[in-house]
Short mmCIF file of C-alpha atoms in Angstrom, two decimals:
data_model
loop_
_atom_site.label_atom_id
_atom_site.label_comp_id
_atom_site.label_asym_id
_atom_site.label_seq_id
_atom_site.Cartn_x
_atom_site.Cartn_y
_atom_site.Cartn_z
CA MET A 179 23.71 0.86 -8.32
CA ALA A 180 24.88 4.15 -6.11
CA SER A 181 27.58 5.13 -3.89
CA PRO A 182 27.94 7.81 -0.72
CA GLN A 183 29.85 9.59 -2.67
CA ASP A 184 27.59 10.18 -5.31
CA VAL A 185 24.78 11.76 -3.29
CA ILE A 186 27.36 14.17 -1.73
CA ASN A 187 28.81 14.83 -5.52
CA MET A 188 24.23 15.20 -5.42
CA VAL A 189 24.36 17.39 -2.75
CA LYS A 190 27.25 19.48 -4.62
CA GLU A 191 25.32 19.85 -7.96
CA ASN A 192 22.41 20.56 -6.78
CA GLU A 193 23.86 23.21 -3.59
CA ALA A 194 21.88 21.11 -1.37
CA LYS A 195 21.54 22.90 1.76
CA PHE A 196 19.85 20.38 3.48
CA VAL A 197 20.15 16.46 3.85
CA ASP A 198 16.17 14.84 4.75
CA PHE A 199 16.41 11.03 6.50
CA ARG A 200 13.07 9.09 6.11
CA PHE A 201 12.46 6.37 7.21
CA THR A 202 8.02 4.80 7.39
CA ASP A 203 7.05 3.56 10.64
CA THR A 204 4.64 0.61 10.46
CA ARG A 205 1.34 1.64 9.71
CA GLY A 206 2.94 2.87 6.85
CA LYS A 207 3.61 6.28 7.58
CA GLU A 208 6.74 7.98 6.38
CA GLN A 209 8.69 9.78 9.04
CA HIS A 210 11.86 11.87 8.31
CA VAL A 211 14.82 14.06 10.57
CA THR A 212 17.20 17.11 8.30
CA VAL A 213 20.31 17.75 9.07
CA PRO A 214 22.40 21.29 7.28
CA VAL A 215 24.59 20.11 4.81
CA SER A 216 27.67 21.08 7.44
CA ALA A 217 26.49 17.89 8.79
CA PHE A 218 25.82 15.14 6.56
CA GLY A 219 29.82 14.11 5.14
CA GLU A 220 30.62 10.27 4.10
CA ASP A 221 30.77 9.49 8.00
CA LYS A 222 26.93 9.23 7.69
CA PHE A 223 26.95 6.35 5.67
CA GLU A 224 29.38 4.40 7.94
CA ASN A 225 28.14 5.36 11.26
CA GLY A 226 24.57 6.64 10.82
CA HIS A 227 22.52 9.21 12.03
CA ALA A 228 21.48 8.65 16.24
CA PHE A 229 17.49 8.93 16.78
CA ASP A 230 14.90 8.28 19.66
CA GLY A 231 12.43 5.42 18.64
CA SER A 232 10.53 5.72 21.53
CA SER A 233 8.12 7.59 20.00
CA ILE A 234 6.97 5.60 17.39
CA ALA A 235 4.15 3.62 17.11
CA GLY A 236 4.74 0.65 18.12
CA TRP A 237 8.56 0.58 18.59
CA LYS A 238 10.78 0.86 21.16
CA GLY A 239 10.12 1.64 25.17
CA ILE A 240 11.96 5.14 26.51
CA GLN A 241 14.34 2.10 28.15
CA ALA A 242 15.72 1.03 25.38
CA SER A 243 15.09 4.29 22.96
CA ASP A 244 17.99 4.39 20.54
CA MET A 245 18.39 3.59 17.07
CA GLN A 246 20.09 4.41 14.62
CA LEU A 247 19.68 5.14 10.32
CA MET A 248 21.40 3.84 7.85
CA PRO A 249 21.51 5.82 4.53
CA ASP A 250 20.63 3.77 1.45
CA PRO A 251 23.01 5.64 -1.11
CA SER A 252 20.39 4.46 -4.30
CA THR A 253 17.34 6.03 -2.39
CA ALA A 254 18.46 10.29 -2.40
CA TYR A 255 16.73 12.23 -4.77
CA VAL A 256 16.38 16.34 -4.97
CA ASP A 257 13.40 17.08 -3.16
CA PRO A 258 10.24 19.09 -4.95
CA PHE A 259 8.50 20.73 -2.50
CA PHE A 260 11.14 22.15 -0.02
CA ASP A 261 11.83 25.92 -0.18
CA GLU A 262 15.78 25.45 0.62
CA THR A 263 16.92 22.87 -1.59
CA THR A 264 17.08 19.23 0.11
CA VAL A 265 18.22 15.91 -0.95
CA VAL A 266 16.29 12.94 0.58
CA ILE A 267 17.72 9.92 1.37
CA THR A 268 15.43 6.25 2.44
CA CYS A 269 17.11 4.22 5.37
CA ASP A 270 16.64 1.45 7.38
CA VAL A 271 16.75 1.75 11.02
CA VAL A 272 19.39 -0.54 12.60
CA ASP A 273 19.62 -1.15 16.43
CA PRO A 274 22.75 -0.32 17.62
CA ALA A 275 23.25 -3.49 19.89
CA ASP A 276 23.51 -5.42 17.46
CA GLY A 277 23.97 -3.24 14.33
CA ARG A 278 21.61 -5.36 12.49
CA GLY A 279 17.78 -4.03 11.16
CA TYR A 280 15.75 -3.58 13.80
CA ASP A 281 13.11 -6.41 13.70
CA ARG A 282 10.15 -4.20 13.71
CA ASP A 283 11.50 -1.52 10.95
CA PRO A 284 9.45 -2.44 7.72
CA ARG A 285 11.89 -2.10 5.41
CA SER A 286 14.34 -4.13 7.22
CA ILE A 287 11.63 -7.07 7.50
CA ALA A 288 10.88 -6.70 3.21
CA LYS A 289 14.97 -6.93 2.88
CA ARG A 290 14.69 -10.18 5.72
CA ALA A 291 12.04 -11.38 2.50
CA GLU A 292 14.28 -11.06 0.03
CA ALA A 293 17.27 -12.38 1.11
CA TYR A 294 14.71 -15.42 2.23
CA LEU A 295 13.45 -16.16 -1.23
CA LYS A 296 17.48 -16.85 -2.23
CA SER A 297 18.03 -18.31 0.62
CA SER A 298 14.95 -20.90 -0.02
CA GLY A 299 16.45 -21.61 -3.57
CA ILE A 300 13.43 -20.61 -5.09
CA GLY A 301 14.35 -17.43 -6.92
CA ASP A 302 16.63 -14.63 -6.36
CA THR A 303 14.00 -12.16 -7.60
CA ALA A 304 9.74 -11.18 -6.57
CA TYR A 305 8.69 -8.50 -8.90
CA PHE A 306 5.99 -6.62 -6.99
CA GLY A 307 3.48 -3.78 -9.01
CA PRO A 308 0.78 -3.14 -6.97
CA GLU A 309 -1.56 -0.17 -8.33
CA PRO A 310 -2.77 2.25 -5.55
CA GLU A 311 -6.13 4.43 -5.74
CA PHE A 312 -6.70 7.31 -4.33
CA PHE A 313 -8.91 10.18 -4.23
CA ILE A 314 -8.28 14.11 -4.73
CA PHE A 315 -11.22 16.21 -2.93
CA ASP A 316 -11.38 19.73 -2.43
CA SER A 317 -10.95 19.57 1.38
CA VAL A 318 -12.45 17.53 4.30
CA SER A 319 -13.38 18.07 7.87
CA TRP A 320 -14.44 15.50 11.39
CA SER A 321 -15.01 16.15 14.78
CA VAL A 322 -14.91 13.61 17.28
CA ASP A 323 -15.77 14.54 21.13
CA MET A 324 -17.65 13.45 23.94
CA SER A 325 -20.85 15.99 21.88
CA GLY A 326 -20.70 13.51 19.23
CA CYS A 327 -19.76 12.61 15.24
CA THR A 328 -19.70 15.10 12.54
CA LEU A 329 -18.10 13.93 8.51
CA LYS A 330 -18.00 16.84 5.45
CA ILE A 331 -16.14 15.53 2.88
CA PHE A 332 -16.27 19.05 -0.18
CA SER A 333 -15.63 17.74 -4.18
CA GLN A 334 -17.33 20.34 -7.17
CA GLU A 335 -16.43 16.26 -8.52
CA ALA A 336 -19.18 15.09 -6.66
CA ALA A 337 -21.99 13.20 -8.03
CA TRP A 338 -23.85 15.15 -4.12
CA THR A 339 -23.22 18.49 -5.48
CA SER A 340 -24.98 18.70 -8.20
CA GLY A 341 -27.88 20.18 -7.20
CA GLU A 342 -25.54 23.02 -5.61
CA LYS A 343 -24.38 25.99 -6.82
CA SER A 344 -21.08 27.99 -6.02
CA GLU A 345 -19.72 30.65 -6.33
CA SER A 346 -15.97 29.36 -7.60
CA GLU A 347 -18.00 26.69 -9.77
CA GLY A 348 -21.13 27.80 -10.56
CA GLY A 349 -22.73 25.10 -11.32
CA THR A 350 -21.24 24.04 -14.33
CA GLY A 351 -22.89 20.27 -14.03
CA HIS A 352 -19.88 19.18 -16.15
CA ARG A 353 -19.49 15.36 -13.03
CA PRO A 354 -18.57 12.23 -13.09
CA GLY A 355 -21.86 10.20 -11.15
CA ILE A 356 -21.82 7.29 -8.49
CA LYS A 357 -19.34 4.95 -10.76
CA GLY A 358 -19.25 6.85 -13.49
CA GLY A 359 -15.65 8.07 -13.00
CA TYR A 360 -14.10 5.80 -15.54
CA PHE A 361 -13.06 7.62 -17.74
CA PRO A 362 -14.82 10.18 -19.59
CA VAL A 363 -12.18 13.34 -21.01
CA PRO A 364 -12.47 16.82 -19.30
CA PRO A 365 -14.64 18.85 -18.06
CA VAL A 366 -15.88 15.64 -15.90
CA ASP A 367 -12.35 14.66 -15.75
CA SER A 368 -11.97 17.71 -13.24
CA LEU A 369 -8.69 16.83 -12.73
CA HIS A 370 -5.64 16.00 -15.10
CA ASP A 371 -3.55 18.88 -14.49
CA ILE A 372 -3.51 17.38 -10.79
CA ARG A 373 -2.23 13.84 -11.88
CA SER A 374 -0.08 14.90 -14.65
CA ALA A 375 1.87 17.61 -12.65
CA MET A 376 2.21 14.52 -10.01
CA VAL A 377 3.06 12.21 -13.14
CA LEU A 378 6.35 14.69 -14.11
CA THR A 379 7.22 15.23 -10.31
CA LEU A 380 7.04 11.64 -9.54
CA GLU A 381 9.63 11.69 -13.17
CA SER A 382 11.83 13.68 -11.73
CA VAL A 383 12.42 11.87 -8.92
CA GLY A 384 13.21 8.35 -10.29
CA VAL A 385 10.28 7.03 -10.76
CA PRO A 386 9.18 5.53 -13.11
CA VAL A 387 5.37 5.98 -14.73
CA GLU A 388 3.00 4.36 -17.44
CA VAL A 389 -0.15 5.79 -17.00
CA HIS A 390 -2.69 7.97 -15.27
CA HIS A 391 -6.55 8.05 -15.23
CA HIS A 392 -9.31 8.80 -13.54
CA GLU A 393 -11.29 6.06 -11.76
CA VAL A 394 -14.52 4.71 -11.65
CA ALA A 395 -15.84 6.52 -8.33
CA THR A 396 -17.38 9.74 -8.46
CA ALA A 397 -15.50 12.69 -5.98
CA GLY A 398 -11.68 12.53 -7.24
CA GLN A 399 -11.00 9.25 -7.56
CA CYS A 400 -7.42 9.16 -9.39
CA GLU A 401 -4.83 6.45 -10.10
CA ILE A 402 -1.56 6.46 -11.29
CA GLY A 403 0.35 3.70 -12.92
CA THR A 404 3.72 3.33 -11.86
CA LEU A 405 6.14 0.80 -13.11
CA PHE A 406 7.14 -2.64 -11.10
CA SER A 407 10.24 -3.32 -9.71
CA THR A 408 12.12 -5.88 -7.25
CA LEU A 409 10.24 -5.98 -3.37
CA VAL A 410 12.17 -3.14 -1.67
CA LYS A 411 13.02 -1.13 -4.19
CA ARG A 412 9.03 -1.10 -5.33
CA ALA A 413 7.75 -0.67 -2.19
CA ASP A 414 10.71 2.68 -1.40
CA TRP A 415 8.83 3.91 -4.81
CA THR A 416 5.10 3.90 -2.78
CA GLN A 417 6.09 5.38 -0.42
CA VAL A 418 7.35 8.29 -2.94
CA LEU A 419 4.54 8.20 -4.90
CA LYS A 420 2.71 8.68 -1.69
CA TYR A 421 4.60 11.73 -0.97
CA VAL A 422 4.63 13.43 -4.05
CA VAL A 423 0.60 12.94 -4.45
CA HIS A 424 0.02 13.90 -1.30
CA ASN A 425 2.35 17.35 -1.41
CA VAL A 426 0.65 18.46 -5.36
CA ALA A 427 -2.67 18.30 -3.79
CA HIS A 428 -1.55 19.85 -1.05
CA GLN A 429 -0.11 23.01 -3.75
CA TYR A 430 -3.70 22.82 -5.53
CA GLY A 431 -5.26 24.45 -2.24
CA LYS A 432 -6.83 19.97 -2.68
CA THR A 433 -6.34 17.22 -0.22
CA ALA A 434 -5.68 13.56 -1.26
CA THR A 435 -6.25 9.98 0.60
CA PHE A 436 -5.35 7.25 -0.12
CA MET A 437 -7.85 5.89 2.32
CA PRO A 438 -10.09 1.98 1.29
CA LYS A 439 -13.23 3.62 1.86
CA PRO A 440 -13.39 7.82 2.05
CA ILE A 441 -17.51 8.17 0.51
CA VAL A 442 -20.09 5.54 1.70
CA GLY A 443 -22.11 4.35 -1.73
CA ASP A 444 -19.72 3.77 -4.63
CA ASN A 445 -16.71 2.26 -5.45
CA GLY A 446 -13.63 2.13 -2.37
CA SER A 447 -9.39 2.44 -3.63
CA GLY A 448 -7.96 -0.50 -3.76
CA MET A 449 -4.06 -1.87 -4.43
CA HIS A 450 -3.88 -4.65 -6.42
CA VAL A 451 -0.25 -6.50 -5.88
CA HIS A 452 1.27 -8.22 -9.11
CA GLN A 453 4.01 -10.43 -8.86
CA SER A 454 6.02 -12.48 -10.70
CA ILE A 455 9.23 -14.76 -9.18
CA TRP A 456 12.33 -15.31 -10.78
CA LYS A 457 15.21 -16.86 -11.16
CA ASP A 458 18.45 -16.34 -13.59
CA GLY A 459 16.57 -14.12 -15.23
CA LYS A 460 13.43 -16.48 -16.22
CA ASN A 461 9.88 -15.60 -14.97
CA LEU A 462 9.26 -18.89 -12.83
CA PHE A 463 6.02 -18.06 -13.04
CA ALA A 464 5.51 -18.62 -16.81
CA GLY A 465 4.31 -22.18 -18.13
CA ASN A 466 1.66 -24.07 -19.52
CA GLY A 467 -0.38 -24.29 -17.00
CA TYR A 468 -4.46 -22.31 -16.64
CA ALA A 469 -3.70 -18.73 -18.49
CA GLY A 470 0.07 -19.75 -19.28
CA LEU A 471 0.50 -20.24 -15.50
CA SER A 472 3.35 -22.85 -14.14
CA GLU A 473 2.48 -25.20 -11.51
CA MET A 474 4.89 -23.09 -9.48
CA ALA A 475 3.04 -20.10 -9.82
CA LEU A 476 -0.76 -21.70 -8.95
CA PHE A 477 1.20 -23.41 -5.39
CA TYR A 478 1.98 -19.41 -4.72
CA ILE A 479 -1.52 -18.69 -5.32
CA GLY A 480 -2.12 -21.45 -2.80
CA GLY A 481 -0.71 -19.83 -0.67
CA ILE A 482 -1.91 -16.42 -0.69
CA VAL A 483 -5.53 -17.75 -0.59
CA LYS A 484 -4.74 -20.04 2.42
CA HIS A 485 -3.36 -17.40 4.72
CA ALA A 486 -5.76 -14.81 3.27
CA LYS A 487 -6.95 -13.72 6.19
CA ALA A 488 -3.87 -13.58 8.06
CA LEU A 489 -2.37 -11.94 5.59
CA ASN A 490 -5.41 -9.59 5.55
CA ALA A 491 -4.62 -7.92 8.45
CA ILE A 492 -1.23 -6.36 7.38
CA THR A 493 -2.70 -6.33 3.27
CA ASN A 494 -5.87 -4.76 4.87
CA PRO A 495 -4.86 -3.13 8.28
CA GLY A 496 -7.46 -0.86 8.98
CA THR A 497 -10.96 -0.90 10.64
CA ASN A 498 -11.79 1.43 7.33
CA SER A 499 -10.69 -1.38 4.98
CA TYR A 500 -13.47 -3.81 5.86
CA LYS A 501 -15.92 -1.18 5.10
CA ARG A 502 -14.67 -2.10 0.88
CA LEU A 503 -14.34 -5.38 1.42
CA VAL A 504 -18.34 -5.82 0.34
CA PRO A 505 -19.69 -7.37 -2.62
CA HIS A 506 -20.69 -5.22 -5.41
CA TYR A 507 -18.65 -2.56 -5.49
CA GLU A 508 -15.88 -4.46 -7.61
CA ALA A 509 -14.26 -5.71 -3.92
CA PRO A 510 -12.35 -9.29 -4.28
CA VAL A 511 -13.60 -10.79 -1.21
CA LYS A 512 -14.11 -14.09 -2.85
CA LEU A 513 -10.64 -16.11 -1.47
CA ALA A 514 -10.15 -17.78 -5.99
CA TYR A 515 -8.69 -17.07 -8.89
CA SER A 516 -9.55 -16.80 -12.73
CA ALA A 517 -8.30 -15.24 -15.89
CA LYS A 518 -11.73 -13.95 -16.11
CA ASN A 519 -13.01 -12.86 -13.63
CA ARG A 520 -12.43 -9.44 -11.72
CA SER A 521 -14.71 -10.28 -8.93
CA ALA A 522 -11.83 -13.14 -7.38
CA SER A 523 -9.82 -12.00 -4.83
CA ILE A 524 -6.64 -13.42 -7.69
CA ARG A 525 -6.78 -12.72 -11.22
CA VAL A 526 -4.14 -13.23 -13.89
CA PRO A 527 -3.28 -10.28 -16.11
CA HIS A 528 -3.51 -11.10 -19.93
CA VAL A 529 -0.02 -10.16 -21.36
CA ALA A 530 1.36 -10.98 -24.30
CA SER A 531 5.03 -12.82 -23.31
CA ASP A 532 6.04 -15.33 -20.87
CA LYS A 533 7.85 -12.40 -19.04
CA ALA A 534 5.35 -10.78 -18.28
CA ARG A 535 3.37 -13.85 -16.55
CA ARG A 536 2.29 -12.67 -13.08
CA ILE A 537 -0.38 -13.27 -10.78
CA GLU A 538 -2.59 -10.09 -9.28
CA THR A 539 -3.17 -9.69 -5.39
CA ARG A 540 -6.74 -7.63 -5.75
CA PHE A 541 -8.26 -7.59 -1.94
CA PRO A 542 -4.85 -5.39 -0.76
CA ASP A 543 -5.48 -1.59 0.02
CA PRO A 544 -2.99 1.35 0.04
CA ILE A 545 -3.42 2.04 3.41
CA ALA A 546 -1.02 -0.98 4.08
CA ASN A 547 2.32 -0.78 4.31
CA PRO A 548 4.09 -1.89 1.21
CA TYR A 549 7.68 -2.90 2.59
CA LEU A 550 4.85 -5.23 5.00
CA CYS A 551 2.48 -5.85 2.33
CA PHE A 552 4.56 -6.81 -0.15
CA SER A 553 7.08 -9.15 2.16
CA ALA A 554 3.78 -11.26 3.52
CA LEU A 555 2.44 -11.82 0.37
CA LEU A 556 5.43 -13.10 -0.68
CA MET A 557 6.13 -15.14 2.69
CA ALA A 558 2.78 -17.28 2.20
CA GLY A 559 3.14 -17.49 -1.36
CA LEU A 560 6.15 -19.29 -0.89
CA ASP A 561 4.91 -21.39 2.03
CA GLY A 562 2.50 -22.57 -0.79
CA ILE A 563 5.95 -23.70 -3.47
CA GLN A 564 7.15 -24.90 -0.19
CA ASN A 565 4.18 -27.12 0.50
CA ARG A 566 2.85 -28.05 -3.18
CA ILE A 567 -0.23 -25.86 -2.08
CA HIS A 568 -2.87 -26.02 -4.28
CA PRO A 569 -5.99 -23.39 -5.16
CA GLY A 570 -7.90 -25.80 -6.58
CA ASP A 571 -9.99 -25.27 -9.95
CA PRO A 572 -9.98 -21.24 -11.61
CA ALA A 573 -13.04 -19.43 -10.64
CA ASP A 574 -14.46 -18.07 -14.07
CA LYS A 575 -18.03 -17.41 -13.05
CA ASN A 576 -18.74 -14.12 -11.92
CA LEU A 577 -18.90 -14.86 -7.94
CA TYR A 578 -21.70 -12.19 -7.39
CA ASP A 579 -24.29 -14.36 -8.53
CA LEU A 580 -23.65 -17.58 -7.51
CA PRO A 581 -26.26 -20.37 -6.56
CA PRO A 582 -26.12 -20.06 -2.91
CA GLU A 583 -24.99 -23.87 -2.78
CA GLU A 584 -22.28 -22.17 -4.90
CA ASP A 585 -21.43 -19.45 -2.84
CA ALA A 586 -21.25 -21.49 0.11
CA LYS A 587 -17.79 -22.98 -1.13
CA ILE A 588 -16.58 -20.58 -1.19
CA PRO A 589 -13.89 -18.82 1.16
CA THR A 590 -14.03 -15.04 1.33
CA VAL A 591 -11.58 -12.45 2.73
CA CYS A 592 -11.80 -11.05 6.94
CA ALA A 593 -15.34 -9.34 7.39
CA SER A 594 -12.91 -6.44 10.52
CA LEU A 595 -9.98 -5.96 11.54
CA GLU A 596 -10.76 -7.57 14.71
CA GLU A 597 -11.71 -11.50 12.39
CA ALA A 598 -7.93 -10.16 10.78
CA LEU A 599 -6.06 -9.54 13.98
CA GLU A 600 -7.14 -12.70 15.80
CA SER A 601 -6.52 -14.88 12.02
CA LEU A 602 -3.03 -13.57 11.95
CA ASP A 603 -2.35 -14.56 15.79
CA LYS A 604 -3.36 -18.16 14.83
CA ASP A 605 -1.72 -17.87 11.32
CA ARG A 606 1.86 -16.76 12.14
CA GLU A 607 4.59 -19.30 11.30
CA PHE A 608 4.74 -19.01 7.36
CA LEU A 609 5.02 -15.41 8.59
CA THR A 610 8.41 -15.79 11.12
CA ARG A 611 10.30 -18.73 9.05
CA GLY A 612 13.78 -17.27 8.34
CA GLY A 613 13.13 -14.71 10.94
CA VAL A 614 11.50 -12.76 8.44
CA PHE A 615 8.88 -11.43 10.47
CA SER A 616 9.63 -12.02 14.51
CA ASP A 617 6.52 -13.16 16.70
CA ASP A 618 7.50 -9.89 19.21
CA TRP A 619 7.42 -8.24 15.89
CA ILE A 620 3.67 -9.76 14.93
CA SER A 621 2.36 -9.47 18.63
CA ALA A 622 3.63 -5.92 18.64
CA PHE A 623 1.50 -5.33 15.45
CA ILE A 624 -1.89 -7.10 16.72
CA GLU A 625 -1.47 -4.81 19.84
CA LEU A 626 -1.48 -1.49 17.75
CA LYS A 627 -4.19 -2.13 15.82
CA MET A 628 -6.55 -3.57 18.43
CA ASP A 629 -6.43 0.17 19.90
CA GLU A 630 -7.27 1.30 16.24
CA VAL A 631 -10.30 -1.53 16.36
CA ASN A 632 -11.95 -0.71 20.22
CA LYS A 633 -11.50 2.96 19.67
CA VAL A 634 -13.37 2.89 16.74
CA ARG A 635 -15.63 0.18 19.07
CA MET A 636 -16.47 2.57 22.00
CA THR A 637 -16.79 5.91 19.32
CA THR A 638 -20.49 6.25 19.04
CA HIS A 639 -21.73 6.76 15.24
CA PRO A 640 -24.03 8.59 13.20
CA VAL A 641 -26.46 5.80 11.67
CA GLU A 642 -26.81 4.04 15.48
CA PHE A 643 -28.90 7.73 15.66
CA GLU A 644 -30.52 6.35 12.35
CA LEU A 645 -31.53 2.99 13.60
CA TYR A 646 -31.89 3.36 17.61
CA TYR A 647 -32.49 6.91 18.75
CA SER A 648 -36.34 6.50 18.75
CA CYS A 649 -36.37 3.33 19.70
#
């Protein structure tokens, strides 16, 4: 575990000029404030760095805005993008009124979730392994005003550009078709070198990488697989991954997005989340049950299935999320579990050893705040264990081709963000145990997200012109 002195040594050894304090807001976006090294010392780890929390969406009101950033020395790395050498440190947000983690700070919530797991006696460590997918486009433009709406994605790799001749590309013809991106070699995969640059950058800042590849969709859908870790650390790494992906793409003159459904008619981007609980160095999800799972693992699945609609508000927190959660695009809308069936919302990966035994929740998407997403999944799973909620029989059939009478018996995830927020409002008690999430946070989150629902609801859509203009 790194100490404050280790960070001070890092600053000196790299002749850093600045230290960048970072934290994550409710929506999942990193924020930062920077100090010159002349204003940085060990006192920052003891007293923190003061900032105004009133401008962060969903946080303190202006009447009570003073907050403290408390840097975590174990997260320090040298930023690979700034012109001036800068050491980055991830921070917890502390309320100076009581010295505790602010109840709306996502990282503090994640720390409380880890503490609750230990206090429950069920386990001492929860491991998470997310797989966030993303798109890399050449450029994108949009406009929303009183005169109307426009959106245009520009991608030389897109199937829809096959009939266009570009001065720079000359119409090479090597493009992945719709659902054809998984995963031919270059030049069909035009983004290999960019992903490799992302991988090398991630490794340089301490995020271990296991694999990178093109994903299914045309127009530049990609994935970089990184190592699993404990809840807070893995959420930290996910934020670093997003930062690196966005900025390496920017350096190449391209643009990256983790939107779940940026293009119409092809696969969206998910964030499958692998999970397991351990105690005293033993994987508690390994057993002699279905697909090598323990009874505890099945109860954990049962908790996720029971609370899935409430979870959707946190794991799929955008109106765009529900344009991905529709059948037939490898979207896991059916609340069932299976070792074979990727149309199920919870999969049991085939593994060679009990140490790797885990479950994979497939409905989350990559605009989810990782601290909140992982914490909420853990709390749902723990409720399943504590109340012995069995998920029923596995679903090893193709869930998209069931007879109507069978299909009707299998519950689904939410169909809209509004439905998810209503579900969260009604089913929130499992999140508030141990003070992990507060009722105040949940209410503030619902209010913040309903603003997004209403903004989309009140904006005239181009498709509505197609449907109704001539009526």
